[in-house]
mmCIF file of C-alpha atoms in Angstrom:
data_model
loop_
_atom_site.group_PDB
_atom_site.id
_atom_site.type_symbol
_atom_site.label_atom_id
_atom_site.label_comp_id
_atom_site.label_asym_id
_atom_site.label_seq_id
_atom_site.Cartn_x
_atom_site.Cartn_y
_atom_site.Cartn_z
ATOM 1 C CA UNK A 1 26.963 -7.292 -27.861
ATOM 2 C CA UNK A 2 24.228 -7.374 -26.423
ATOM 3 C CA UNK A 3 23.167 -7.843 -22.278
ATOM 4 C CA UNK A 4 24.218 -10.906 -21.085
ATOM 5 C CA UNK A 5 24.837 -12.282 -24.381
ATOM 6 C CA UNK A 6 26.384 -16.145 -24.733
ATOM 7 C CA UNK A 7 25.160 -16.336 -20.983
ATOM 8 C CA UNK A 8 22.604 -18.884 -19.395
ATOM 9 C CA UNK A 9 20.655 -15.755 -18.689
ATOM 10 C CA UNK A 10 20.516 -14.596 -22.255
ATOM 11 C CA UNK A 11 19.394 -17.678 -23.687
ATOM 12 C CA UNK A 12 16.825 -18.927 -21.168
ATOM 13 C CA UNK A 13 15.763 -14.927 -22.345
ATOM 14 C CA UNK A 14 15.790 -15.603 -26.006
ATOM 15 C CA UNK A 15 13.224 -18.779 -25.340
ATOM 16 C CA UNK A 16 11.259 -16.834 -23.910
ATOM 17 C CA UNK A 17 11.974 -18.086 -20.546
ATOM 18 C CA UNK A 18 12.475 -16.498 -17.286
ATOM 19 C CA UNK A 19 15.964 -17.610 -15.737
ATOM 20 C CA UNK A 20 16.766 -18.355 -12.325
ATOM 21 C CA UNK A 21 18.515 -15.023 -10.372
ATOM 22 C CA UNK A 22 21.294 -15.405 -8.432
ATOM 23 C CA UNK A 23 20.522 -14.501 -4.286
ATOM 24 C CA UNK A 24 21.001 -10.321 -4.743
ATOM 25 C CA UNK A 25 24.076 -9.103 -2.528
ATOM 26 C CA UNK A 26 24.172 -9.918 1.306
ATOM 27 C CA UNK A 27 21.015 -12.045 1.484
ATOM 28 C CA UNK A 28 21.732 -15.442 2.400
ATOM 29 C CA UNK A 29 18.315 -17.540 2.940
ATOM 30 C CA UNK A 30 15.561 -17.747 0.766
ATOM 31 C CA UNK A 31 14.330 -14.680 -1.545
ATOM 32 C CA UNK A 32 10.890 -13.257 -3.790
ATOM 33 C CA UNK A 33 11.979 -10.656 -6.782
ATOM 34 C CA UNK A 34 8.471 -9.122 -7.302
ATOM 35 C CA UNK A 35 8.059 -6.958 -9.935
ATOM 36 C CA UNK A 36 4.779 -5.360 -10.872
ATOM 37 C CA UNK A 37 4.446 -4.680 -14.584
ATOM 38 C CA UNK A 38 1.992 -2.312 -15.945
ATOM 39 C CA UNK A 39 1.060 -2.594 -19.455
ATOM 40 C CA UNK A 40 -1.325 -0.639 -21.997
ATOM 41 C CA UNK A 41 -4.012 -1.717 -23.195
ATOM 42 C CA UNK A 42 -6.509 1.895 -24.513
ATOM 43 C CA UNK A 43 -8.501 2.915 -22.718
ATOM 44 C CA UNK A 44 -7.277 0.472 -20.620
ATOM 45 C CA UNK A 45 -3.871 -0.099 -18.455
ATOM 46 C CA UNK A 46 -3.117 -4.288 -17.140
ATOM 47 C CA UNK A 47 -1.162 -3.976 -13.569
ATOM 48 C CA UNK A 48 0.326 -7.356 -13.124
ATOM 49 C CA UNK A 49 2.779 -8.829 -10.415
ATOM 50 C CA UNK A 50 5.559 -10.731 -10.902
ATOM 51 C CA UNK A 51 7.174 -13.329 -8.140
ATOM 52 C CA UNK A 52 10.106 -15.596 -8.502
ATOM 53 C CA UNK A 53 11.229 -17.005 -5.957
ATOM 54 C CA UNK A 54 14.946 -18.533 -5.213
ATOM 55 C CA UNK A 55 13.648 -21.653 -6.469
ATOM 56 C CA UNK A 56 12.970 -20.581 -9.856
ATOM 57 C CA UNK A 57 9.089 -20.951 -9.124
ATOM 58 C CA UNK A 58 7.627 -17.924 -10.861
ATOM 59 C CA UNK A 59 4.014 -17.161 -10.665
ATOM 60 C CA UNK A 60 1.731 -13.741 -11.343
ATOM 61 C CA UNK A 61 -1.303 -12.310 -10.283
ATOM 62 C CA UNK A 62 -3.398 -10.013 -12.043
ATOM 63 C CA UNK A 63 -5.788 -6.879 -10.809
ATOM 64 C CA UNK A 64 -8.899 -8.115 -9.620
ATOM 65 C CA UNK A 65 -11.867 -6.724 -11.631
ATOM 66 C CA UNK A 66 -15.694 -6.881 -11.406
ATOM 67 C CA UNK A 67 -16.267 -10.324 -12.702
ATOM 68 C CA UNK A 68 -13.202 -11.947 -10.912
ATOM 69 C CA UNK A 69 -12.981 -10.059 -7.614
ATOM 70 C CA UNK A 70 -10.711 -12.225 -6.308
ATOM 71 C CA UNK A 71 -7.516 -13.212 -8.814
ATOM 72 C CA UNK A 72 -5.345 -15.766 -7.022
ATOM 73 C CA UNK A 73 -1.494 -15.959 -8.697
ATOM 74 C CA UNK A 74 -1.138 -18.395 -11.309
ATOM 75 C CA UNK A 75 2.285 -20.217 -12.629
ATOM 76 C CA UNK A 76 3.655 -17.536 -14.693
ATOM 77 C CA UNK A 77 2.990 -19.791 -18.277
ATOM 78 C CA UNK A 78 -0.852 -19.306 -17.271
ATOM 79 C CA UNK A 79 -0.483 -15.916 -18.214
ATOM 80 C CA UNK A 80 -1.518 -15.695 -21.528
ATOM 81 C CA UNK A 81 -5.118 -17.092 -21.013
ATOM 82 C CA UNK A 82 -6.204 -14.752 -18.358
ATOM 83 C CA UNK A 83 -5.103 -12.057 -20.550
ATOM 84 C CA UNK A 84 -6.993 -13.184 -24.064
ATOM 85 C CA UNK A 85 -10.268 -13.038 -21.817
ATOM 86 C CA UNK A 86 -9.186 -9.796 -20.622
ATOM 87 C CA UNK A 87 -9.216 -10.654 -17.439
ATOM 88 C CA UNK A 88 -6.754 -7.631 -14.757
ATOM 89 C CA UNK A 89 -7.863 -4.632 -16.851
ATOM 90 C CA UNK A 90 -8.671 -1.354 -15.077
ATOM 91 C CA UNK A 91 -9.339 2.341 -16.480
ATOM 92 C CA UNK A 92 -6.031 4.197 -16.974
ATOM 93 C CA UNK A 93 -7.471 7.046 -14.824
ATOM 94 C CA UNK A 94 -8.167 4.976 -11.452
ATOM 95 C CA UNK A 95 -4.926 5.718 -9.418
ATOM 96 C CA UNK A 96 -6.538 4.420 -5.901
ATOM 97 C CA UNK A 97 -6.654 1.139 -7.293
ATOM 98 C CA UNK A 98 -3.396 0.858 -8.985
ATOM 99 C CA UNK A 99 -1.840 2.289 -5.677
ATOM 100 C CA UNK A 100 -3.657 -0.476 -3.565
ATOM 101 C CA UNK A 101 -2.759 -3.510 -6.133
ATOM 102 C CA UNK A 102 1.125 -2.032 -5.946
ATOM 103 C CA UNK A 103 1.228 -2.070 -1.955
ATOM 104 C CA UNK A 104 -0.408 -5.372 -1.569
ATOM 105 C CA UNK A 105 2.022 -6.688 -4.046
ATOM 106 C CA UNK A 106 4.585 -5.588 -1.693
ATOM 107 C CA UNK A 107 2.418 -8.442 1.330
ATOM 108 C CA UNK A 108 3.886 -5.617 3.745
ATOM 109 C CA UNK A 109 3.091 -8.784 6.456
ATOM 110 C CA UNK A 110 5.306 -10.686 4.944
ATOM 111 C CA UNK A 111 8.861 -11.388 6.272
ATOM 112 C CA UNK A 112 10.501 -12.622 3.158
ATOM 113 C CA UNK A 113 13.296 -10.727 2.034
ATOM 114 C CA UNK A 114 12.389 -8.870 -1.287
ATOM 115 C CA UNK A 115 13.536 -6.650 -4.264
ATOM 116 C CA UNK A 116 10.260 -4.589 -5.349
ATOM 117 C CA UNK A 117 10.676 -3.407 -8.852
ATOM 118 C CA UNK A 118 8.143 -1.194 -10.069
ATOM 119 C CA UNK A 119 7.501 -0.807 -14.537
ATOM 120 C CA UNK A 120 5.580 0.610 -16.861
ATOM 121 C CA UNK A 121 6.452 0.332 -21.012
ATOM 122 C CA UNK A 122 6.943 4.456 -20.507
ATOM 123 C CA UNK A 123 7.780 6.278 -17.213
ATOM 124 C CA UNK A 124 6.874 9.791 -18.461
ATOM 125 C CA UNK A 125 3.091 8.616 -18.768
ATOM 126 C CA UNK A 126 1.505 11.773 -15.737
ATOM 127 C CA UNK A 127 -1.516 9.464 -15.778
ATOM 128 C CA UNK A 128 -0.817 6.495 -14.023
#
């Protein structure tokens, strides 16, 4: 049996939609789930942050690049467009830039409660 089989979460996932997540234990007000993903496309990595709010609204933000020095958050559904135009790419070994992007994703000056996840396609890669 697959995880969440026959559940609303599984059905949404199979349709390529992000499900609405229940609030974490102990959180009574609004919250945001922030996730940093790192995709690999040799010789590049493509880090991006997904933010899902209490109302189910999901936005994504790519790392800034020379051609786009400021990437604004966009609706999750619009993510394929900038990816296919090669935005948000950076060299694998640019650790300082990746660290800066991840720290900004935490938005430490914000008081919203937030679980934060970081994910890479593999955690065994010593370069990242």
